[in-house]
PDB file of C-alpha atoms in Angstrom:
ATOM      1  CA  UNK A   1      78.103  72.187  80.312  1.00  0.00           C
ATOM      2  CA  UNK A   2      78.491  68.585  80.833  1.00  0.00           C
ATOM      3  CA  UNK A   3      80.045  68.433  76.796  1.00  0.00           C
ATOM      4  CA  UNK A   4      82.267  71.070  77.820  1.00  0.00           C
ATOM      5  CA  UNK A   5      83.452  69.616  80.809  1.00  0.00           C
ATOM      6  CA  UNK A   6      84.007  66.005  79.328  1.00  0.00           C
ATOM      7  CA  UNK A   7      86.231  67.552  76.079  1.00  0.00           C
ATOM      8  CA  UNK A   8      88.107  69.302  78.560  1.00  0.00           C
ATOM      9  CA  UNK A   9      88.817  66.652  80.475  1.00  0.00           C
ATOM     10  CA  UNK A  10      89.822  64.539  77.754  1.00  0.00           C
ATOM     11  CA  UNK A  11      91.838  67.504  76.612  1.00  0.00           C
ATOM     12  CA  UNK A  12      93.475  67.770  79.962  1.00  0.00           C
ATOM     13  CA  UNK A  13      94.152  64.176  80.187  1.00  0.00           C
ATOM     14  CA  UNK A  14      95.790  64.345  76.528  1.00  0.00           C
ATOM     15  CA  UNK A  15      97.861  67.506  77.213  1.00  0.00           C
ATOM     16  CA  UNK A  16      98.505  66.164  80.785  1.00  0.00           C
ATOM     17  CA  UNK A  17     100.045  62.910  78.668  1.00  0.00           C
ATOM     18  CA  UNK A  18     102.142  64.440  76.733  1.00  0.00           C
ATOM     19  CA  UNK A  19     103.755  66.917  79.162  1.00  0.00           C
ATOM     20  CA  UNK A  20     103.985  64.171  81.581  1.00  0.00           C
ATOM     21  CA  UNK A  21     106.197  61.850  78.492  1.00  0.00           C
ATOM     22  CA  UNK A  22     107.976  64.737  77.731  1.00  0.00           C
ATOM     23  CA  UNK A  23     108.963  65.111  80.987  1.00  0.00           C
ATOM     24  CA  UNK A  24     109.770  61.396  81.894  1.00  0.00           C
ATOM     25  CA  UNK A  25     111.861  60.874  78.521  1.00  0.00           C
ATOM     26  CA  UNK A  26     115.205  61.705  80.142  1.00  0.00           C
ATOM     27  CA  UNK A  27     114.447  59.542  82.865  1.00  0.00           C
ATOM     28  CA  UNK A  28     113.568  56.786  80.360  1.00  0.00           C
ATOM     29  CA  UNK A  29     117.280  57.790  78.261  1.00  0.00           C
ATOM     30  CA  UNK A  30     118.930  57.521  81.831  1.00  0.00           C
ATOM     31  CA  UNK A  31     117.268  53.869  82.515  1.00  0.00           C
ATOM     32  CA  UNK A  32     117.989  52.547  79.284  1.00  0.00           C
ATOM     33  CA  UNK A  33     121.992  53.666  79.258  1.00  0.00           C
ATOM     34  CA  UNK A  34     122.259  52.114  82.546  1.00  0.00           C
ATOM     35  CA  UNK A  35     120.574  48.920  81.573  1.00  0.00           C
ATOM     36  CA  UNK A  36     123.032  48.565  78.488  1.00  0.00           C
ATOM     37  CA  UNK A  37     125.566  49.485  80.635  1.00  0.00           C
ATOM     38  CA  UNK A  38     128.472  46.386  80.855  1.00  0.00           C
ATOM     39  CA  UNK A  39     131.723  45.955  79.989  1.00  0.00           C
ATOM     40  CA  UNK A  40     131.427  46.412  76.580  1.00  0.00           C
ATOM     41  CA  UNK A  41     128.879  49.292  75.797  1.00  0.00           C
ATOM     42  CA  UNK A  42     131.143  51.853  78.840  1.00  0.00           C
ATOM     43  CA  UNK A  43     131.485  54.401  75.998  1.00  0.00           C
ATOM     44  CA  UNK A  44     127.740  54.896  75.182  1.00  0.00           C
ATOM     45  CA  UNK A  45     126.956  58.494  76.646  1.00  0.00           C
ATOM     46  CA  UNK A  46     123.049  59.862  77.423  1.00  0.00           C
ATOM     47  CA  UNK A  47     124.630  63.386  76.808  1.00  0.00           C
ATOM     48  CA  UNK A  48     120.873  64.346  77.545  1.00  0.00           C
ATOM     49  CA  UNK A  49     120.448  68.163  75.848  1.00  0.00           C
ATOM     50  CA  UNK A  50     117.851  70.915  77.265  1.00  0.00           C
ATOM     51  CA  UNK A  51     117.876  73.212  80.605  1.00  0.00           C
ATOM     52  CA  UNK A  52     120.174  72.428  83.193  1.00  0.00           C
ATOM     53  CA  UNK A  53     117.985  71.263  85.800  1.00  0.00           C
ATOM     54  CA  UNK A  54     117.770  68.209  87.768  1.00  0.00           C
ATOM     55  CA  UNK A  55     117.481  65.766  85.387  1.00  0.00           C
ATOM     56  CA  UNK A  56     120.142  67.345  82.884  1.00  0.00           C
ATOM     57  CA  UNK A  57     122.300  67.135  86.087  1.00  0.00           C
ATOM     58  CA  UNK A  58     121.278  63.447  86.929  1.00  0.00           C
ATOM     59  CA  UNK A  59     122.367  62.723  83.305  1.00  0.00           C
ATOM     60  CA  UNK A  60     125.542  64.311  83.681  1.00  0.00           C
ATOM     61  CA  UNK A  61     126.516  62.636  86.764  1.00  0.00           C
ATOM     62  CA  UNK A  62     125.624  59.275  85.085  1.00  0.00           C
ATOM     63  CA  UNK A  63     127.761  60.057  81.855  1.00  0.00           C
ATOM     64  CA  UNK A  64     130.903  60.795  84.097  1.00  0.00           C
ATOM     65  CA  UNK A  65     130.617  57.499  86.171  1.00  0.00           C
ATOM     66  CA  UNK A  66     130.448  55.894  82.842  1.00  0.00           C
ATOM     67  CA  UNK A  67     133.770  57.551  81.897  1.00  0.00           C
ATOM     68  CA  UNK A  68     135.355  56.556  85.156  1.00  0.00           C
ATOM     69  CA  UNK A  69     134.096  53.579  84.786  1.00  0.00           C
ATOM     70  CA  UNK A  70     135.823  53.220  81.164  1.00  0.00           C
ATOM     71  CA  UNK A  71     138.903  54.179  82.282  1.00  0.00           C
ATOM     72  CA  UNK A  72     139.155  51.913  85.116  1.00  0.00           C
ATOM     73  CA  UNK A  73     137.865  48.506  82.449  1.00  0.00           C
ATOM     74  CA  UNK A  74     140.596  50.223  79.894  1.00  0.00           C
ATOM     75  CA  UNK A  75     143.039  50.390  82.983  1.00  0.00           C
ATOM     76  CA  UNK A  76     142.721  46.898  83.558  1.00  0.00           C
ATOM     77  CA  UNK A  77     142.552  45.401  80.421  1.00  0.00           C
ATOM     78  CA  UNK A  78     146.156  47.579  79.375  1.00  0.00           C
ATOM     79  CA  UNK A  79     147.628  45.545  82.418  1.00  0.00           C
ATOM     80  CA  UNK A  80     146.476  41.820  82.312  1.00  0.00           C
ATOM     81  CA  UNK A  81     147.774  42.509  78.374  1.00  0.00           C
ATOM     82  CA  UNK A  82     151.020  43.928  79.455  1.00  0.00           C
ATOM     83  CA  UNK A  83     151.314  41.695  82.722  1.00  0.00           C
ATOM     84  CA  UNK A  84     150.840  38.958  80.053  1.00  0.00           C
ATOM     85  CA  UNK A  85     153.235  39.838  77.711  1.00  0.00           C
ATOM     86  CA  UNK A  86     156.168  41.212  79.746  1.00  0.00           C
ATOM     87  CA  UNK A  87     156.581  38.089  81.981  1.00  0.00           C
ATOM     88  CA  UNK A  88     156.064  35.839  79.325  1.00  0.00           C
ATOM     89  CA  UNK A  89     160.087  36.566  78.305  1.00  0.00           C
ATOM     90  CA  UNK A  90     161.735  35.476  81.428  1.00  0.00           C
ATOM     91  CA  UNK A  91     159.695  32.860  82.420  1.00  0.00           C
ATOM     92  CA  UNK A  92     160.523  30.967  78.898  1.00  0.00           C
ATOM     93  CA  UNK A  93     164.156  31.681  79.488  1.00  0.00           C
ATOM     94  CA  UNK A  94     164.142  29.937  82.701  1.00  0.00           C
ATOM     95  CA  UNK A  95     162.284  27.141  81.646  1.00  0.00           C
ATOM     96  CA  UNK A  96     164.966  27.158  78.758  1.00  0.00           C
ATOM     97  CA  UNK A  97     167.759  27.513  81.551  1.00  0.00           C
ATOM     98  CA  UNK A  98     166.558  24.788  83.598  1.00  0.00           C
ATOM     99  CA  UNK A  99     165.358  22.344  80.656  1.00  0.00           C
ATOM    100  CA  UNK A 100     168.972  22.835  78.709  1.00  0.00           C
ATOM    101  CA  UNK A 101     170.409  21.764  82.486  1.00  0.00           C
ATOM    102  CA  UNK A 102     168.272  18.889  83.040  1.00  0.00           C
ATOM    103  CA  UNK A 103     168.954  17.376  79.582  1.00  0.00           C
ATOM    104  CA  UNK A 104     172.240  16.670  80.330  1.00  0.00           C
ATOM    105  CA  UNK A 105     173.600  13.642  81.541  1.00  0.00           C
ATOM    106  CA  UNK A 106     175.841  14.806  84.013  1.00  0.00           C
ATOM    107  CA  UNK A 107     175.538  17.752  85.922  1.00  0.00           C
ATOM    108  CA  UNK A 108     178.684  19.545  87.705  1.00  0.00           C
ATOM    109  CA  UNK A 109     178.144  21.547  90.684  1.00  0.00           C
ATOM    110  CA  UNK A 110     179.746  24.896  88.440  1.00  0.00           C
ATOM    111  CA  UNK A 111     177.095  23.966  85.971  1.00  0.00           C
ATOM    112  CA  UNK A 112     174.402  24.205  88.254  1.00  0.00           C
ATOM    113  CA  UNK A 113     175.887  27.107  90.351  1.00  0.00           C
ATOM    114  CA  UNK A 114     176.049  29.022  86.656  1.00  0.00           C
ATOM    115  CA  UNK A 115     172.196  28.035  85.640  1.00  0.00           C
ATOM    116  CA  UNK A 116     171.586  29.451  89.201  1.00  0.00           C
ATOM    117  CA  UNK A 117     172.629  32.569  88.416  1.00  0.00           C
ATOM    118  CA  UNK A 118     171.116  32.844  85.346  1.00  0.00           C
ATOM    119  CA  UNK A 119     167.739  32.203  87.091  1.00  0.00           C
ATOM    120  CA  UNK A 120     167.702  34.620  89.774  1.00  0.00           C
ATOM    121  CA  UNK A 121     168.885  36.841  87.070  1.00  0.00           C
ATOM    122  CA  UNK A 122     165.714  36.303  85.196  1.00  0.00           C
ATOM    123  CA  UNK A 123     163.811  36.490  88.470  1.00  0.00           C
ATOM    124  CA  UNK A 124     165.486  39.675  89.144  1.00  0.00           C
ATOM    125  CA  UNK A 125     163.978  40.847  85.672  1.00  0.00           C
ATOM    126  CA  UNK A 126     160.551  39.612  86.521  1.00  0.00           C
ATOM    127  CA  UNK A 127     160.537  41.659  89.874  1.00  0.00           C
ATOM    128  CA  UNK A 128     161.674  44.632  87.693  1.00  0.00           C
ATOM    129  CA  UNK A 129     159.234  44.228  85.210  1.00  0.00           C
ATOM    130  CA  UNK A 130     156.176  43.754  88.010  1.00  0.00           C
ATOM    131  CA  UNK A 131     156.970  46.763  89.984  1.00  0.00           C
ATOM    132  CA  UNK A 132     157.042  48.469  86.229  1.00  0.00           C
ATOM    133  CA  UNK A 133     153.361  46.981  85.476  1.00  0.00           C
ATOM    134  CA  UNK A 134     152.131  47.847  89.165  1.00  0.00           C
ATOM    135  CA  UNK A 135     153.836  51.529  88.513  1.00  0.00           C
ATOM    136  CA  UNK A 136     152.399  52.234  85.258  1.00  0.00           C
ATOM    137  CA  UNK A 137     148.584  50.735  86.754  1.00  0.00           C
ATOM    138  CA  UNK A 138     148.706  53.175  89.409  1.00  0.00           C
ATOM    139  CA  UNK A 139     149.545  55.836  86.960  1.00  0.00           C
ATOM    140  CA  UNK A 140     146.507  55.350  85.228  1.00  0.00           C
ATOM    141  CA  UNK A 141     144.949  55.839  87.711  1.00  0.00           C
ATOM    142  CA  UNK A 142     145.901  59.805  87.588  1.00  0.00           C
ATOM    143  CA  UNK A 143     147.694  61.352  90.543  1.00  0.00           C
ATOM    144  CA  UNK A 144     146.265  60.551  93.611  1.00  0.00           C
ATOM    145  CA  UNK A 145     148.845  62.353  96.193  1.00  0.00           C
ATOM    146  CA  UNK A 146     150.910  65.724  95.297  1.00  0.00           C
ATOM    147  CA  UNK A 147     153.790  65.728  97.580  1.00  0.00           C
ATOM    148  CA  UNK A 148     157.403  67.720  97.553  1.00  0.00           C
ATOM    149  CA  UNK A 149     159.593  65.354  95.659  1.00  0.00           C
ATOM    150  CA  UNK A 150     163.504  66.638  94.352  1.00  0.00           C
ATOM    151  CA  UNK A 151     164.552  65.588  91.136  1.00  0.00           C
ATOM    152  CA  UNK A 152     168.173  65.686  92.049  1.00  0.00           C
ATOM    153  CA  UNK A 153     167.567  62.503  94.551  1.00  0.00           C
ATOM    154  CA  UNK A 154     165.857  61.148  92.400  1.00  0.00           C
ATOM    155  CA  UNK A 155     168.170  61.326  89.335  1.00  0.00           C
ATOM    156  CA  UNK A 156     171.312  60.599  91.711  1.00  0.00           C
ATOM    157  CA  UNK A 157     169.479  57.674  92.484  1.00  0.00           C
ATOM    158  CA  UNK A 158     168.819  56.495  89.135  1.00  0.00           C
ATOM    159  CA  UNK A 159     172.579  57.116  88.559  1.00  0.00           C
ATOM    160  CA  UNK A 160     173.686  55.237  90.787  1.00  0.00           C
ATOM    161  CA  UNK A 161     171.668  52.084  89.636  1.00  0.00           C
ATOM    162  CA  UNK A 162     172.921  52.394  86.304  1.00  0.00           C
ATOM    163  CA  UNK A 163     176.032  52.851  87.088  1.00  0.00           C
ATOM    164  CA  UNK A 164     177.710  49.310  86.529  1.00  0.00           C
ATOM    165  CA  UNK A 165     175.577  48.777  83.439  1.00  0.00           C
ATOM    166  CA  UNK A 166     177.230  51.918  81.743  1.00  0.00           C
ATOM    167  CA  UNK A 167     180.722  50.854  82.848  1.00  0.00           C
ATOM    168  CA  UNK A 168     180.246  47.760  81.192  1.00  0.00           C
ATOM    169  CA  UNK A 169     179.274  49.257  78.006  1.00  0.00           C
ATOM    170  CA  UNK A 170     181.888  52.126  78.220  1.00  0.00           C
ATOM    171  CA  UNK A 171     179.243  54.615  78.978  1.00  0.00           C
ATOM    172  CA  UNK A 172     180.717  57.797  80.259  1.00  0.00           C
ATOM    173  CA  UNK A 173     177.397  59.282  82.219  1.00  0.00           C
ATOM    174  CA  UNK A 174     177.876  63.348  82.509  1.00  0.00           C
ATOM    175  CA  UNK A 175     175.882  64.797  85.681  1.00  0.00           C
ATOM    176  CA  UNK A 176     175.005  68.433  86.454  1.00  0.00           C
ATOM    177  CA  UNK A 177     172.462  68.046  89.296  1.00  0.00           C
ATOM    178  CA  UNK A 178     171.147  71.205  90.955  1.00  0.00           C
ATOM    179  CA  UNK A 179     168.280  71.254  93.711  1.00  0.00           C
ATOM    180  CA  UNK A 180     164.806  70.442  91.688  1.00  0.00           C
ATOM    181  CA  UNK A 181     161.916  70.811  93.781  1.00  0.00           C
ATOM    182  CA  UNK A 182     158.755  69.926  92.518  1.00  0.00           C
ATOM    183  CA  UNK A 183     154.862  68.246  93.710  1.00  0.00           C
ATOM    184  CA  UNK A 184     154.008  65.167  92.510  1.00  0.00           C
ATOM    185  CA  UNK A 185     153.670  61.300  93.210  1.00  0.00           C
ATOM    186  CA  UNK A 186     157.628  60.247  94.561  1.00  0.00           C
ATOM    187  CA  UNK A 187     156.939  56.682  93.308  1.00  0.00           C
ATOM    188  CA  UNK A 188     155.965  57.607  90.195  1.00  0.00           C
ATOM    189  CA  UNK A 189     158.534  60.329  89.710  1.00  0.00           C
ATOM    190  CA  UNK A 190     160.984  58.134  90.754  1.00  0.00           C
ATOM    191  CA  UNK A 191     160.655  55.360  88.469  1.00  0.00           C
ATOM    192  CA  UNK A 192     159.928  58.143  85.212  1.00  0.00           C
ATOM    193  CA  UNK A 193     163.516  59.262  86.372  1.00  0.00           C
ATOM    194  CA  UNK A 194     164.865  55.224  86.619  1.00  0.00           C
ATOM    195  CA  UNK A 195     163.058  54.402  83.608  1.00  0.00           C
ATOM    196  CA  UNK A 196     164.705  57.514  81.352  1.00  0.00           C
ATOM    197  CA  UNK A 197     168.107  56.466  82.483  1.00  0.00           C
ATOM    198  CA  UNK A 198     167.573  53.012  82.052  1.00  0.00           C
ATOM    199  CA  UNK A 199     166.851  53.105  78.372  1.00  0.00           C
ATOM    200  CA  UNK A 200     169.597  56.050  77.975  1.00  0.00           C
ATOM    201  CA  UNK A 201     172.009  53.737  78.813  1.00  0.00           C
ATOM    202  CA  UNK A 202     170.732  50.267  77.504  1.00  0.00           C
ATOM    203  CA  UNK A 203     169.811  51.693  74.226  1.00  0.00           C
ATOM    204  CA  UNK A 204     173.179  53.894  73.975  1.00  0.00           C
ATOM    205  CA  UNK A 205     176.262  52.605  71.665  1.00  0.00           C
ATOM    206  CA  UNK A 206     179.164  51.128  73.212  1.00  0.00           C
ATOM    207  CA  UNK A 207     181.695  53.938  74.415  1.00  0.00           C
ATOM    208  CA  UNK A 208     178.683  56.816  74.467  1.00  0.00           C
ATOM    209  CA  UNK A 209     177.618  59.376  77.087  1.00  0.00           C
ATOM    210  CA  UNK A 210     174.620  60.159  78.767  1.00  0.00           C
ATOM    211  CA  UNK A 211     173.708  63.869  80.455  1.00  0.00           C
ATOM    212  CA  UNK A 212     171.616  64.673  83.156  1.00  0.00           C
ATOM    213  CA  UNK A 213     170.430  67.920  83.919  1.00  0.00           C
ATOM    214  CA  UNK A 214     168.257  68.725  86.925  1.00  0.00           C
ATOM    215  CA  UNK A 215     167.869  72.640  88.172  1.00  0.00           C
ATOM    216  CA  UNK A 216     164.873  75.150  87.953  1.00  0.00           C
ATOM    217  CA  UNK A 217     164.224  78.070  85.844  1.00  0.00           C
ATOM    218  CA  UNK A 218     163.674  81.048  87.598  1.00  0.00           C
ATOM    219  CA  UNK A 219     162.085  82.831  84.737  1.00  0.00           C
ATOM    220  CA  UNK A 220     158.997  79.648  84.769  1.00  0.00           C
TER     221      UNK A 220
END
């Protein structure tokens, strides 16, 4: 009796082991992703296979606040480059503007009136292109707010701040707006709408046209 009971204990203890590993391994596979967990390892997954019970579902919910996670780093990292890049252009040109100016030795007041204006022009394309960056880093953010928002304001409005650009260039601009209701983000509609018109008209050829349609289909 006392044989049996010592091998069975020792067989207990063994199985009671084993089952008690098997059962902690996920746990381990959860600890280990988090602790190599940083910047640069947010696209390692646990993607922990077997029943779905509450340690499949602990895994889960670890792998998607990795992804989040990922896409917030990648979010970032897309705008310090761009932010980077972008404003790099007109700061150099007014550093150009202003150097060019200084160099000489004699400055008239319509000189300096006419660097001026070439500086707040380039400021005026800063501002542009940080409420573009700012736009497109909320964006990646996915939509946080679904509210009514009318395409026709918003492409009337793009028309009208393109407007002097495509006179200058010849640019006859060809509207058929029609009410356009739709849900979405207005700031971010509104600048996709800017942005389209923008590049129709600065990219066009000299003495072009550019259409805009807005209206609904009844049959979608």
């Amino acid at each position: 009796s006392l044989a049996g009971i010592g091998v069975a204990t020792i067989v207990a203890g063994i199985l009671g082991w084993a089952i008690g590993r098997r059962i902690l391994l996920p746990l381990h596979k959860v600890t280990a992703a988090a602790r190599r967990a940083s910047t640069e390892h947010l696209d390692e997954r646990i993607s922990l296979a077997g029943p779905h019970d509450e340690l499949r579902e602990l895994a889960d919910t670890f792998d998607d606040m990795l992804s989040r996670l990922d896409l917030a780093f990648a979010s970032q990292r897309r705008f310090v480059a761009n932010a980077s890049h972008e404003l790099r252009t007109p700061l150099t040109s007014m550093r150009t503007l202003i150097d060019v100016a200084m160099a000489k030795p004699s400055r008239t007041t319509e000189q300096l009136e006419v660097l001026l204006g070439r500086v707040r022009e380039a400021l005026d394309q800063s501002e542009a292109l940080i409420d573009g960056l700012l736009t497109l880093a909320r964006s990646d953010r996915g939509l946080s707010t679904h509210e009514p928002v009318d395409l026709e304001a918003a492409a009337q409005d793009a028309i009208d701040q393109v407007t002097t650009a495509a006179r200058q260039s010849d640019i006859v601009i060809h509207a058929d707006l029609s009410p356009s209701p739709t849900l979405g983000d207005r700031i971010l509609v509104e600048r996709l709408v800017a942005n389209l018109l923008d590049n129709a008209v600065r990219y066009n050829l000299t003495g072009g046209s550019v259409r805009v349609v807005t209206g609904t289909d009844n049959d979608a």
